[in-house]
PDB file of C-alpha atoms in Angstrom:
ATOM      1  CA  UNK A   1       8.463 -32.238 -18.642  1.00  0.00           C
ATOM      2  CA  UNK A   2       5.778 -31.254 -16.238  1.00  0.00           C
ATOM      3  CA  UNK A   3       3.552 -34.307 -14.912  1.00  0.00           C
ATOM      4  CA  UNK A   4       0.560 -31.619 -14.287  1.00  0.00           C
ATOM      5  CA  UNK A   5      -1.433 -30.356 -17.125  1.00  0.00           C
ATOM      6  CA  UNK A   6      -3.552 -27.885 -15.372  1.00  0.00           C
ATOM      7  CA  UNK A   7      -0.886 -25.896 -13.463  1.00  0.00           C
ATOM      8  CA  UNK A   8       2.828 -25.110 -13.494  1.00  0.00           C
ATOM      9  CA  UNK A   9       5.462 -26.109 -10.410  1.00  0.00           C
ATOM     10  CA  UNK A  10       8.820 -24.369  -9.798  1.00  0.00           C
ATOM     11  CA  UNK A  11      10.975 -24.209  -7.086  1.00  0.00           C
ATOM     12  CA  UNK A  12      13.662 -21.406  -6.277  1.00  0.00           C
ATOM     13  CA  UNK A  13      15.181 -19.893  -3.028  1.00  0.00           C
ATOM     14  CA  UNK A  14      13.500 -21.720  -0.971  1.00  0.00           C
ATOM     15  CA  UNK A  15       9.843 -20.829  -2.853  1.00  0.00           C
ATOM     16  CA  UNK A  16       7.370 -23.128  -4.121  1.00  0.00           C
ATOM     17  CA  UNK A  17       5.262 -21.542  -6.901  1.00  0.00           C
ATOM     18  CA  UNK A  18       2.169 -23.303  -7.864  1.00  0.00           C
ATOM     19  CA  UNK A  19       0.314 -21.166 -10.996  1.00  0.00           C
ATOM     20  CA  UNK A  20      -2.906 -22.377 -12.606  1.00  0.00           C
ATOM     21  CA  UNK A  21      -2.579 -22.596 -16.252  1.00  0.00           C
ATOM     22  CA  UNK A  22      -6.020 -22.941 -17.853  1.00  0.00           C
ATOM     23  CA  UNK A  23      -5.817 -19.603 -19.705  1.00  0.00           C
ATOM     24  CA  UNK A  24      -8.207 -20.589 -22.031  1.00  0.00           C
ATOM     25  CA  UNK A  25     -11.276 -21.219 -19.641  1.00  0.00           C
ATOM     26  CA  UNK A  26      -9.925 -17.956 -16.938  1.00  0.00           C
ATOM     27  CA  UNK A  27      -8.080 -21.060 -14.699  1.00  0.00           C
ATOM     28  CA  UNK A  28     -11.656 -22.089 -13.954  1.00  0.00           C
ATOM     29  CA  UNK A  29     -11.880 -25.020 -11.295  1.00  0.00           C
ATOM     30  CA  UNK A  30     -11.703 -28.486 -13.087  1.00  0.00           C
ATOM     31  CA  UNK A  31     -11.205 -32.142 -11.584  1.00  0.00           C
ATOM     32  CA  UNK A  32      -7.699 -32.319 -13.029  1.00  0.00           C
ATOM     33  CA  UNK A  33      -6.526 -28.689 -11.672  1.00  0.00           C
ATOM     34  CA  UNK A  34      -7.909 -29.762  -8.267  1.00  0.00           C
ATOM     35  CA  UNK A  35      -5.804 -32.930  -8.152  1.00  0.00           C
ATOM     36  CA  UNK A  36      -2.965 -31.242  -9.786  1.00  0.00           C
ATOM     37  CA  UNK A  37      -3.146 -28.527  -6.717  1.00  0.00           C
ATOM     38  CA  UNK A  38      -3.501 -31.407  -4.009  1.00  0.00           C
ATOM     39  CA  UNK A  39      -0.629 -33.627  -6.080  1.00  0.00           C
ATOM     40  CA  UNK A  40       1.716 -30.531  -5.686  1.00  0.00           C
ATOM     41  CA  UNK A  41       1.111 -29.545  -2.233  1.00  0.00           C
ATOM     42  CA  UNK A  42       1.408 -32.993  -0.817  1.00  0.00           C
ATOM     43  CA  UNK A  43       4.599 -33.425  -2.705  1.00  0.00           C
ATOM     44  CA  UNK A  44       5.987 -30.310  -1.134  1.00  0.00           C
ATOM     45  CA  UNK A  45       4.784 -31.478   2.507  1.00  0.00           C
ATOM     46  CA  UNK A  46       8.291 -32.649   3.158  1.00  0.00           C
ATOM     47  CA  UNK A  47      10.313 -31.525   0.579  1.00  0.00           C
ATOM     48  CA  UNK A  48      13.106 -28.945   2.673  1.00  0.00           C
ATOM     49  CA  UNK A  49      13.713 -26.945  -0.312  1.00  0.00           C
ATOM     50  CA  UNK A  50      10.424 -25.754   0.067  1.00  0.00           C
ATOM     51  CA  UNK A  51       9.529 -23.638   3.014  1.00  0.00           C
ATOM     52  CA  UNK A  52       6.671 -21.222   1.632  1.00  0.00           C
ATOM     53  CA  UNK A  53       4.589 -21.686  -1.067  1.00  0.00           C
ATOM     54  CA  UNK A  54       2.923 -19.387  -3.485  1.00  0.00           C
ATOM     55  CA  UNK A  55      -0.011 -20.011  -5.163  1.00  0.00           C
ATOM     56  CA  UNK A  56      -1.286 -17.528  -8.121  1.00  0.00           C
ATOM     57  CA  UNK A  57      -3.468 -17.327 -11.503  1.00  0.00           C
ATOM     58  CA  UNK A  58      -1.077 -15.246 -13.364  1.00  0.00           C
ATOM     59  CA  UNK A  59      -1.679 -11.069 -13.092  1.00  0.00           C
ATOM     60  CA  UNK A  60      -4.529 -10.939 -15.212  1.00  0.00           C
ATOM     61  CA  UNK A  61      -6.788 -13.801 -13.457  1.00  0.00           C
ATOM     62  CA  UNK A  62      -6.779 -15.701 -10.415  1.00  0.00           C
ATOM     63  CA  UNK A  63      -9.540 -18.008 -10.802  1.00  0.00           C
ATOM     64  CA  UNK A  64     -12.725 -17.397 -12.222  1.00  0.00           C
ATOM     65  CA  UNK A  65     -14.334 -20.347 -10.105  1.00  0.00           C
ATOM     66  CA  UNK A  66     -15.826 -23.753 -10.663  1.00  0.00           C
ATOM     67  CA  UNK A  67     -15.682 -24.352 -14.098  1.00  0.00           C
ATOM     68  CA  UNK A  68     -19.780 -24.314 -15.748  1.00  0.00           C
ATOM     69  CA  UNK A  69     -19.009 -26.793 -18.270  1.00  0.00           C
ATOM     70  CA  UNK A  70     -17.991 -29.303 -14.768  1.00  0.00           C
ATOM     71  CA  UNK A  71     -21.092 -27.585 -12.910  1.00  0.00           C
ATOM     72  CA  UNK A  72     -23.756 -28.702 -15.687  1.00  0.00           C
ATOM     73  CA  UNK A  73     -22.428 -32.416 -15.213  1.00  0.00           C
ATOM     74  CA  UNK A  74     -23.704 -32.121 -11.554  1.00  0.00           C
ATOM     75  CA  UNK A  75     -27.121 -34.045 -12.580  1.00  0.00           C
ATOM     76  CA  UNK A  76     -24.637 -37.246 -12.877  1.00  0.00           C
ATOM     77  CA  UNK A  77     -24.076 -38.614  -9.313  1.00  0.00           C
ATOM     78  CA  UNK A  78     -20.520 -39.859  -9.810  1.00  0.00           C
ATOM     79  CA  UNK A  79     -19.668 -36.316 -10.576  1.00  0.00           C
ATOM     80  CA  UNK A  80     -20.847 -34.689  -8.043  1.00  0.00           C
ATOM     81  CA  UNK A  81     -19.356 -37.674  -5.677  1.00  0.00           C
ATOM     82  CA  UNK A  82     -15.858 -36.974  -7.468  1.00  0.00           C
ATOM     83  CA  UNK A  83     -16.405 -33.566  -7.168  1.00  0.00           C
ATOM     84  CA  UNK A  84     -17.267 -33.639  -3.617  1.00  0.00           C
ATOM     85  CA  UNK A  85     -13.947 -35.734  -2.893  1.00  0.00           C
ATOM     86  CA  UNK A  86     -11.703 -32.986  -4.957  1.00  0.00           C
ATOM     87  CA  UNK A  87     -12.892 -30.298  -2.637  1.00  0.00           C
ATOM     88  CA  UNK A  88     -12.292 -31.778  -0.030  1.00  0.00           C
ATOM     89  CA  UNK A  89      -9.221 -33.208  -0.515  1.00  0.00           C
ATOM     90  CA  UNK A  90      -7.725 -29.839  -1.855  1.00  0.00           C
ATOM     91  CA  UNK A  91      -9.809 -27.346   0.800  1.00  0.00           C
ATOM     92  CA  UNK A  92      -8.320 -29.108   2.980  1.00  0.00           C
ATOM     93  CA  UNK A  93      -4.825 -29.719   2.288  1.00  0.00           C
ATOM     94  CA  UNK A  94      -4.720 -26.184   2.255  1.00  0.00           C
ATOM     95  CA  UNK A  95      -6.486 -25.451   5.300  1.00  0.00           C
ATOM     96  CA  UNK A  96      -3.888 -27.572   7.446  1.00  0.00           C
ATOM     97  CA  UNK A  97      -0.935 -27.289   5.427  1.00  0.00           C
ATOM     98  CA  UNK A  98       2.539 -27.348   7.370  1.00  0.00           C
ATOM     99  CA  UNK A  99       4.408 -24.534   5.727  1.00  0.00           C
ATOM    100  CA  UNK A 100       3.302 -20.744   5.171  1.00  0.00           C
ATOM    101  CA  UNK A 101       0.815 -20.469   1.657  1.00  0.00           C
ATOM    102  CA  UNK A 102       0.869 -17.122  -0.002  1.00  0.00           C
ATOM    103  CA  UNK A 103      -1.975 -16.586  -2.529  1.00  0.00           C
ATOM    104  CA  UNK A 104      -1.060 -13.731  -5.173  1.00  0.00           C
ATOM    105  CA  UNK A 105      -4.285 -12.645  -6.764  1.00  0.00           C
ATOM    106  CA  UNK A 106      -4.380 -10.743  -9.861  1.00  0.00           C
ATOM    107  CA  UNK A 107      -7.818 -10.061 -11.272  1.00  0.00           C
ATOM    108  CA  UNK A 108     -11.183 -11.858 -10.700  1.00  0.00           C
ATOM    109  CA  UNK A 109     -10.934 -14.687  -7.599  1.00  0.00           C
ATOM    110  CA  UNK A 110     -14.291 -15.690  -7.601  1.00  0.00           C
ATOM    111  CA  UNK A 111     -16.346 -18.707  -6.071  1.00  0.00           C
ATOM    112  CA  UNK A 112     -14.193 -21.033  -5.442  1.00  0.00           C
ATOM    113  CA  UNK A 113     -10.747 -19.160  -6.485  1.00  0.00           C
ATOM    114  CA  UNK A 114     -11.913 -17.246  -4.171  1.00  0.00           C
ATOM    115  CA  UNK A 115     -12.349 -19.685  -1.446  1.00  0.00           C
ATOM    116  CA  UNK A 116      -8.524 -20.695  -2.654  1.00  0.00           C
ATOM    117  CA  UNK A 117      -7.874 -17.343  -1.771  1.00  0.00           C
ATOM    118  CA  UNK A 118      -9.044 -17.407   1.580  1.00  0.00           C
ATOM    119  CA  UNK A 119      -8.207 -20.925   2.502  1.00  0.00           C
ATOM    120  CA  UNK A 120      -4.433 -19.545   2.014  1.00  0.00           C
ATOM    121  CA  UNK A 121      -2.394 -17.954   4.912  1.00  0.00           C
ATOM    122  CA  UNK A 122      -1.769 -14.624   3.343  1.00  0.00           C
ATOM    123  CA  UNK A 123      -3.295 -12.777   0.310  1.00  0.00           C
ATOM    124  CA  UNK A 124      -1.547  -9.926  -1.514  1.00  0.00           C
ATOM    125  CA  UNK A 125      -3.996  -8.496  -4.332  1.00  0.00           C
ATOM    126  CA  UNK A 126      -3.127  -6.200  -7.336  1.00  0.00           C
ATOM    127  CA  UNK A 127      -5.617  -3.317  -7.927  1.00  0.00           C
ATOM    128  CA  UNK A 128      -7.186  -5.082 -11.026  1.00  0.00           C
ATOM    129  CA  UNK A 129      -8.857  -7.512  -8.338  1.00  0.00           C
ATOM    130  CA  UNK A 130     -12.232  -8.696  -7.989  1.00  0.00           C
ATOM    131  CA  UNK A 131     -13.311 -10.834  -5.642  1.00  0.00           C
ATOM    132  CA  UNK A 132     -16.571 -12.660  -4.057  1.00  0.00           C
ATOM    133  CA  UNK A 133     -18.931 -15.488  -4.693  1.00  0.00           C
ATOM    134  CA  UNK A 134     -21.353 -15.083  -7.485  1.00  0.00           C
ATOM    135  CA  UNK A 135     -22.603 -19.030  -6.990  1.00  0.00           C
ATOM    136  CA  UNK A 136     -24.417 -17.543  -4.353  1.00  0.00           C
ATOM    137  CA  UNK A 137     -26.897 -15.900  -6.935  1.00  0.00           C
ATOM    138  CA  UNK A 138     -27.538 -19.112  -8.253  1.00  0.00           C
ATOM    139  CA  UNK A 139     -28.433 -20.523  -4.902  1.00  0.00           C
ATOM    140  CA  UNK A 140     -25.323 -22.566  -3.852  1.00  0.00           C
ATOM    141  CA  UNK A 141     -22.672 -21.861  -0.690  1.00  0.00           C
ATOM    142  CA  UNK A 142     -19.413 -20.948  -0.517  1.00  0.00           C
ATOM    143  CA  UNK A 143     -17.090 -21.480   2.366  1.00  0.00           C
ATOM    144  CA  UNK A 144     -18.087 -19.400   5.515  1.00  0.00           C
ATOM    145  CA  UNK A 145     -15.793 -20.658   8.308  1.00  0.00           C
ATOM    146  CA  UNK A 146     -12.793 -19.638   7.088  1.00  0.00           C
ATOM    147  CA  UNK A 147     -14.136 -16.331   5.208  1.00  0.00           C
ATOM    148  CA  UNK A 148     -15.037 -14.892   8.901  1.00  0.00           C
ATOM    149  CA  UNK A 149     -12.780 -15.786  10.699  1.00  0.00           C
ATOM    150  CA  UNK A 150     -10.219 -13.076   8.610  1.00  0.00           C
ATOM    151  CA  UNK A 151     -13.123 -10.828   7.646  1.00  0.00           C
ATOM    152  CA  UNK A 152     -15.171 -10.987  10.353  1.00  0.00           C
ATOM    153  CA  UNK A 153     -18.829 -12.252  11.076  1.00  0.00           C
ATOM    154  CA  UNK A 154     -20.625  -9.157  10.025  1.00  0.00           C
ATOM    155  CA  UNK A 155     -18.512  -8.640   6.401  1.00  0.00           C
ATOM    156  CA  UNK A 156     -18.464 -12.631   5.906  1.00  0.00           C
ATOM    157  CA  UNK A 157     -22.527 -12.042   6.293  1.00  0.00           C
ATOM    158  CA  UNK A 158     -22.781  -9.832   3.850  1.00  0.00           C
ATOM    159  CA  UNK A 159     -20.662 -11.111   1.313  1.00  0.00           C
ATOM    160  CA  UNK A 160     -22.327 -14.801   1.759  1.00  0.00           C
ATOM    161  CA  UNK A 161     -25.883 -12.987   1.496  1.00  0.00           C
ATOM    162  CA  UNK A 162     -25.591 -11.141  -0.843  1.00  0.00           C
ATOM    163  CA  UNK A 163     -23.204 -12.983  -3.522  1.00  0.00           C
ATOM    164  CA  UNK A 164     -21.883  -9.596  -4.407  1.00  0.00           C
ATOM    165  CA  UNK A 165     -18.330  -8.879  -5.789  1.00  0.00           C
ATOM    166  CA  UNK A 166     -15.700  -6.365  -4.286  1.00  0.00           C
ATOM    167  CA  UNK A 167     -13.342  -4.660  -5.985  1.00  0.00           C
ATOM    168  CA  UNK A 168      -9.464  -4.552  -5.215  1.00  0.00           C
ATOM    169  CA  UNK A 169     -10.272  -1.316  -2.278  1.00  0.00           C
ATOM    170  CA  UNK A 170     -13.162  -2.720  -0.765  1.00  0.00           C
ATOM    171  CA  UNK A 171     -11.123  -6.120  -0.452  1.00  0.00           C
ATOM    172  CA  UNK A 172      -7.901  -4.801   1.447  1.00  0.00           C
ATOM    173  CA  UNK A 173     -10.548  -2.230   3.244  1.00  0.00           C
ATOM    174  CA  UNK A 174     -12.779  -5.609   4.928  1.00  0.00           C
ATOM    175  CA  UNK A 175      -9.385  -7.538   5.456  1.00  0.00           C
ATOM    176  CA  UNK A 176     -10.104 -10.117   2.769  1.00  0.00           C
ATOM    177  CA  UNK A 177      -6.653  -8.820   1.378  1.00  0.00           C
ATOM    178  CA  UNK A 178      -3.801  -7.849   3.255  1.00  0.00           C
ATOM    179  CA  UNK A 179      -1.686  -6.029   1.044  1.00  0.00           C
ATOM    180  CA  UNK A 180      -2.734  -4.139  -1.993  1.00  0.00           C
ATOM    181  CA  UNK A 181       0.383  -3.898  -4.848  1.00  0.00           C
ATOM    182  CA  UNK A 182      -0.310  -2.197  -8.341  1.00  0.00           C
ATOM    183  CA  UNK A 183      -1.653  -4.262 -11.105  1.00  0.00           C
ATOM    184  CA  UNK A 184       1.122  -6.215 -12.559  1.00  0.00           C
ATOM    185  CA  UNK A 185       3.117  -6.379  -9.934  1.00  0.00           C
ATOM    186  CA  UNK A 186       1.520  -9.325  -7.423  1.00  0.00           C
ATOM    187  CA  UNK A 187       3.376 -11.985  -8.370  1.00  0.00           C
ATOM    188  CA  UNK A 188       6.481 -10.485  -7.861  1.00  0.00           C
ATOM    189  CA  UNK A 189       5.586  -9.321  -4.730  1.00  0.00           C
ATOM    190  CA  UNK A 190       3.951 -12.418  -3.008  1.00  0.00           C
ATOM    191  CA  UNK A 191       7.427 -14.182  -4.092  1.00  0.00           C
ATOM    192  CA  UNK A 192       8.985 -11.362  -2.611  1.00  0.00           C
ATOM    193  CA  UNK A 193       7.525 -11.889   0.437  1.00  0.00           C
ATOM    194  CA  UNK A 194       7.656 -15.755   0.069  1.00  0.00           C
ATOM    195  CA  UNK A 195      11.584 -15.560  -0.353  1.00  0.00           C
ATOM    196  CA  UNK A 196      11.583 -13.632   3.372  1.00  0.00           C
ATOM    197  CA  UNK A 197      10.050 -16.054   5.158  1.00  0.00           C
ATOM    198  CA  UNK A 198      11.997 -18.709   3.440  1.00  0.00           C
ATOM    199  CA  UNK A 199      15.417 -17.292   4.819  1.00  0.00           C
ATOM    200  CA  UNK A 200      13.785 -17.970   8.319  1.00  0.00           C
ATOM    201  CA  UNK A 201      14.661 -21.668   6.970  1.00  0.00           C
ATOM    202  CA  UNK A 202      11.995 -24.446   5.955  1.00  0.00           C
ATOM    203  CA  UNK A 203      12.130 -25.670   9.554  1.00  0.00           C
ATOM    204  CA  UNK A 204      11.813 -22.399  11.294  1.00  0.00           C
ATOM    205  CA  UNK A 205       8.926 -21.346   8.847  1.00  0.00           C
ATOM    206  CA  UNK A 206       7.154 -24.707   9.274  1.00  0.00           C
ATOM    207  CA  UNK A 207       7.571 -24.481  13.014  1.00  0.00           C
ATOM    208  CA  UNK A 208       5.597 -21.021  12.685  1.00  0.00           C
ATOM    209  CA  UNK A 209       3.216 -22.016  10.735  1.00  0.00           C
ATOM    210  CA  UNK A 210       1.958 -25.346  13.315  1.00  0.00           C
ATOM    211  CA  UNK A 211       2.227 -22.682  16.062  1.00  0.00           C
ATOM    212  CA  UNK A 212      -0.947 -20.719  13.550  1.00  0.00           C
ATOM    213  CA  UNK A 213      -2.349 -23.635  13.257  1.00  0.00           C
ATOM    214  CA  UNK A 214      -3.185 -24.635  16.589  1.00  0.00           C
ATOM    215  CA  UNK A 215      -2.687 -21.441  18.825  1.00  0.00           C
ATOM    216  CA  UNK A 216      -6.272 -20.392  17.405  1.00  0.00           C
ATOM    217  CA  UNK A 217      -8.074 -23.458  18.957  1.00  0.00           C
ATOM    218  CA  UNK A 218      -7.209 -22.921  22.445  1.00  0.00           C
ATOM    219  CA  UNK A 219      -8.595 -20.589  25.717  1.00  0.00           C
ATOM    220  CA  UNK A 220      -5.785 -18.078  26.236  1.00  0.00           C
ATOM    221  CA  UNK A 221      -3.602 -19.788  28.827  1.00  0.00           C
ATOM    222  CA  UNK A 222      -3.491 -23.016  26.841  1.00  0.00           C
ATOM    223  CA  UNK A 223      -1.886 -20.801  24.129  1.00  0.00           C
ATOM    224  CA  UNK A 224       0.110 -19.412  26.068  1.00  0.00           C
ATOM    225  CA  UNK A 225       2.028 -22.551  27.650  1.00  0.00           C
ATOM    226  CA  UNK A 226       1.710 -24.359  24.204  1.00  0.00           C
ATOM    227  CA  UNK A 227       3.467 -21.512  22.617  1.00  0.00           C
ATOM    228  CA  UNK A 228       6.103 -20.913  25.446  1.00  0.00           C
ATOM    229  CA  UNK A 229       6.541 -24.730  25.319  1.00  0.00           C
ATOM    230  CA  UNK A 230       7.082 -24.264  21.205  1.00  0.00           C
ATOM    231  CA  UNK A 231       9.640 -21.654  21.991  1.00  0.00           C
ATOM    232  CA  UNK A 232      11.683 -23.372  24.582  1.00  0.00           C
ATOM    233  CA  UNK A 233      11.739 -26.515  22.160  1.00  0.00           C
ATOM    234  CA  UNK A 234      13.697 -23.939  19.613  1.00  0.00           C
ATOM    235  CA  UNK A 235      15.895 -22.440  21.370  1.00  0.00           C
ATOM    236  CA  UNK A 236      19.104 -24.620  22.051  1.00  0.00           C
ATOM    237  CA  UNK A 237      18.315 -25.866  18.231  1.00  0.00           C
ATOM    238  CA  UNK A 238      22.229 -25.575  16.611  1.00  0.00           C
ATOM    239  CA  UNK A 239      20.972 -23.214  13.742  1.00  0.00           C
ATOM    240  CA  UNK A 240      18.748 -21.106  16.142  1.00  0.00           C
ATOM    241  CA  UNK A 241      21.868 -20.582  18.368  1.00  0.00           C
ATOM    242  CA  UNK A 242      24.067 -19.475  15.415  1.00  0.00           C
ATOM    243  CA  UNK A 243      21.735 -17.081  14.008  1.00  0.00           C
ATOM    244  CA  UNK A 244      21.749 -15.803  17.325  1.00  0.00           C
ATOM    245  CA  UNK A 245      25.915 -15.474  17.590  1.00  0.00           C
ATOM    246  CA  UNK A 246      25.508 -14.290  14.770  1.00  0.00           C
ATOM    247  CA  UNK A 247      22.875 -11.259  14.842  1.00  0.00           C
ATOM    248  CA  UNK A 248      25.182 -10.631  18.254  1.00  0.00           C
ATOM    249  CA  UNK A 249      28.321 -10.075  16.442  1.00  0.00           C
ATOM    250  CA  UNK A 250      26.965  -7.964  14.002  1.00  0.00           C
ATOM    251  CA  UNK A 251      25.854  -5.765  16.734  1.00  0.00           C
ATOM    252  CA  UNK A 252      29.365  -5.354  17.834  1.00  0.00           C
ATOM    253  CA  UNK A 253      30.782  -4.427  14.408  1.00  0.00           C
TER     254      UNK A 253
END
């Protein structure tokens, strides 16, 4: 039986698959989902059988957010205090995670599903989605750094200004997806994509992904010996050179 109660964990091919499970309040935000997310992450960390990770609602609804009934609690200090903690413990396991997070949105990602959204490496969206950060209409913030930095300073503006939602078009069109699949089909698709970088292997995938991590940080020549460093550290590895001999030999078939 699971140990989470507000999401469901499987593994397969190499795939981690974390999906929220609160049906019942649209897998709105809670203290328990937010420790369930950061429980299942950091249990993955080193766990070789997983080398990508996908993270999804369901097709019918990512997340619809911080949960109100949590929200109204805010006036008690320890709540927000907790609250504070959960955000930042989950925002940011996910923001420096060491293997390649896929989120597969289907339907409404909104405040902070949303931000799970963009805190994730790669987002594939059905057409049913809708996404942005309606908190801002009731005067609160959402995350900006990361939002820009894939949209872009003058979209991330406008969607932080304004608090206005975008549909699935307007989404892929700005960036803030990067594939668009029919409605129905996202989850199959993310894992799709999740089960091609796994054959890469865990350690090939999680070398990758600390390469994206840190490449961003640096002036351009800094990145560029890091990164020819990184790739002269993989080279003579044993399974590097025997996918090599053997991509060679197919050649000669």
């Amino acid at each position: 039986m699971s140990k989470y109660t507000e999401i469901t964990a499987s593994i397969a091919n190499g795939v981690g698959t974390i999906a929220f499970s609160r049906f019942d309040r649209r897998n709105a935000l809670s203290l328990e989902l937010f420790a369930d997310l950061s429980d299942c992450l950091d249990g993955w960390r080193d766990n070789d059988d997983v080398a990508c990770v996908v993270i999804t609602g369901g097709e019918d609804v990512f997340c619809a957010g911080l949960d109100l009934k949590l929200q109204s609690m805010f006036t008690n200090k320890e709540r927000r205090d907790a609250y504070s903690k959960a955000c930042l413990r989950a925002y940011g396991t996910l923001l420096d995670y060491a293997k390649p997070t896929i989120a597969a949105v289907g339907g409404p990602a909104l405040g902070g599903g949303c931000d799970i959204a963009v805190f994730c490496d790669i987002r594939i969206g059905a057409e049913n989605v809708v996404m942005g950060f309606p908190q801002i209409k009731m005067g609160l913030t959402p995350y900006f750094s990361p939002l820009w930095k894939i949209v872009g300073l003058s979209q991330a503006k406008l969607l932080t200004l304004s608090g206005d939602r975008v549909d699935a078009h307007e989404a892929a069109r700005i960036g803030l997806l990067d594939r668009l699949v029919p409605t129905g089909t996202v989850v199959a698709e993310a894992t799709r994509l999740a089960s091609s970088i796994a054959e890469t292997t865990t350690e090939s995938a999680a070398n990758n992904k600390e390469m994206m991590l840190r490449s961003p940080a640096m002036d351009p020549i800094s990145a560029l010996t890091y990164e020819t460093l990184a790739y002269r550290e993989v080279i003579w590895h044993d399974s590097v050179v025997d996918r090599i001999g053997n991509a060679y030999k197919k050649l000669g078939k």
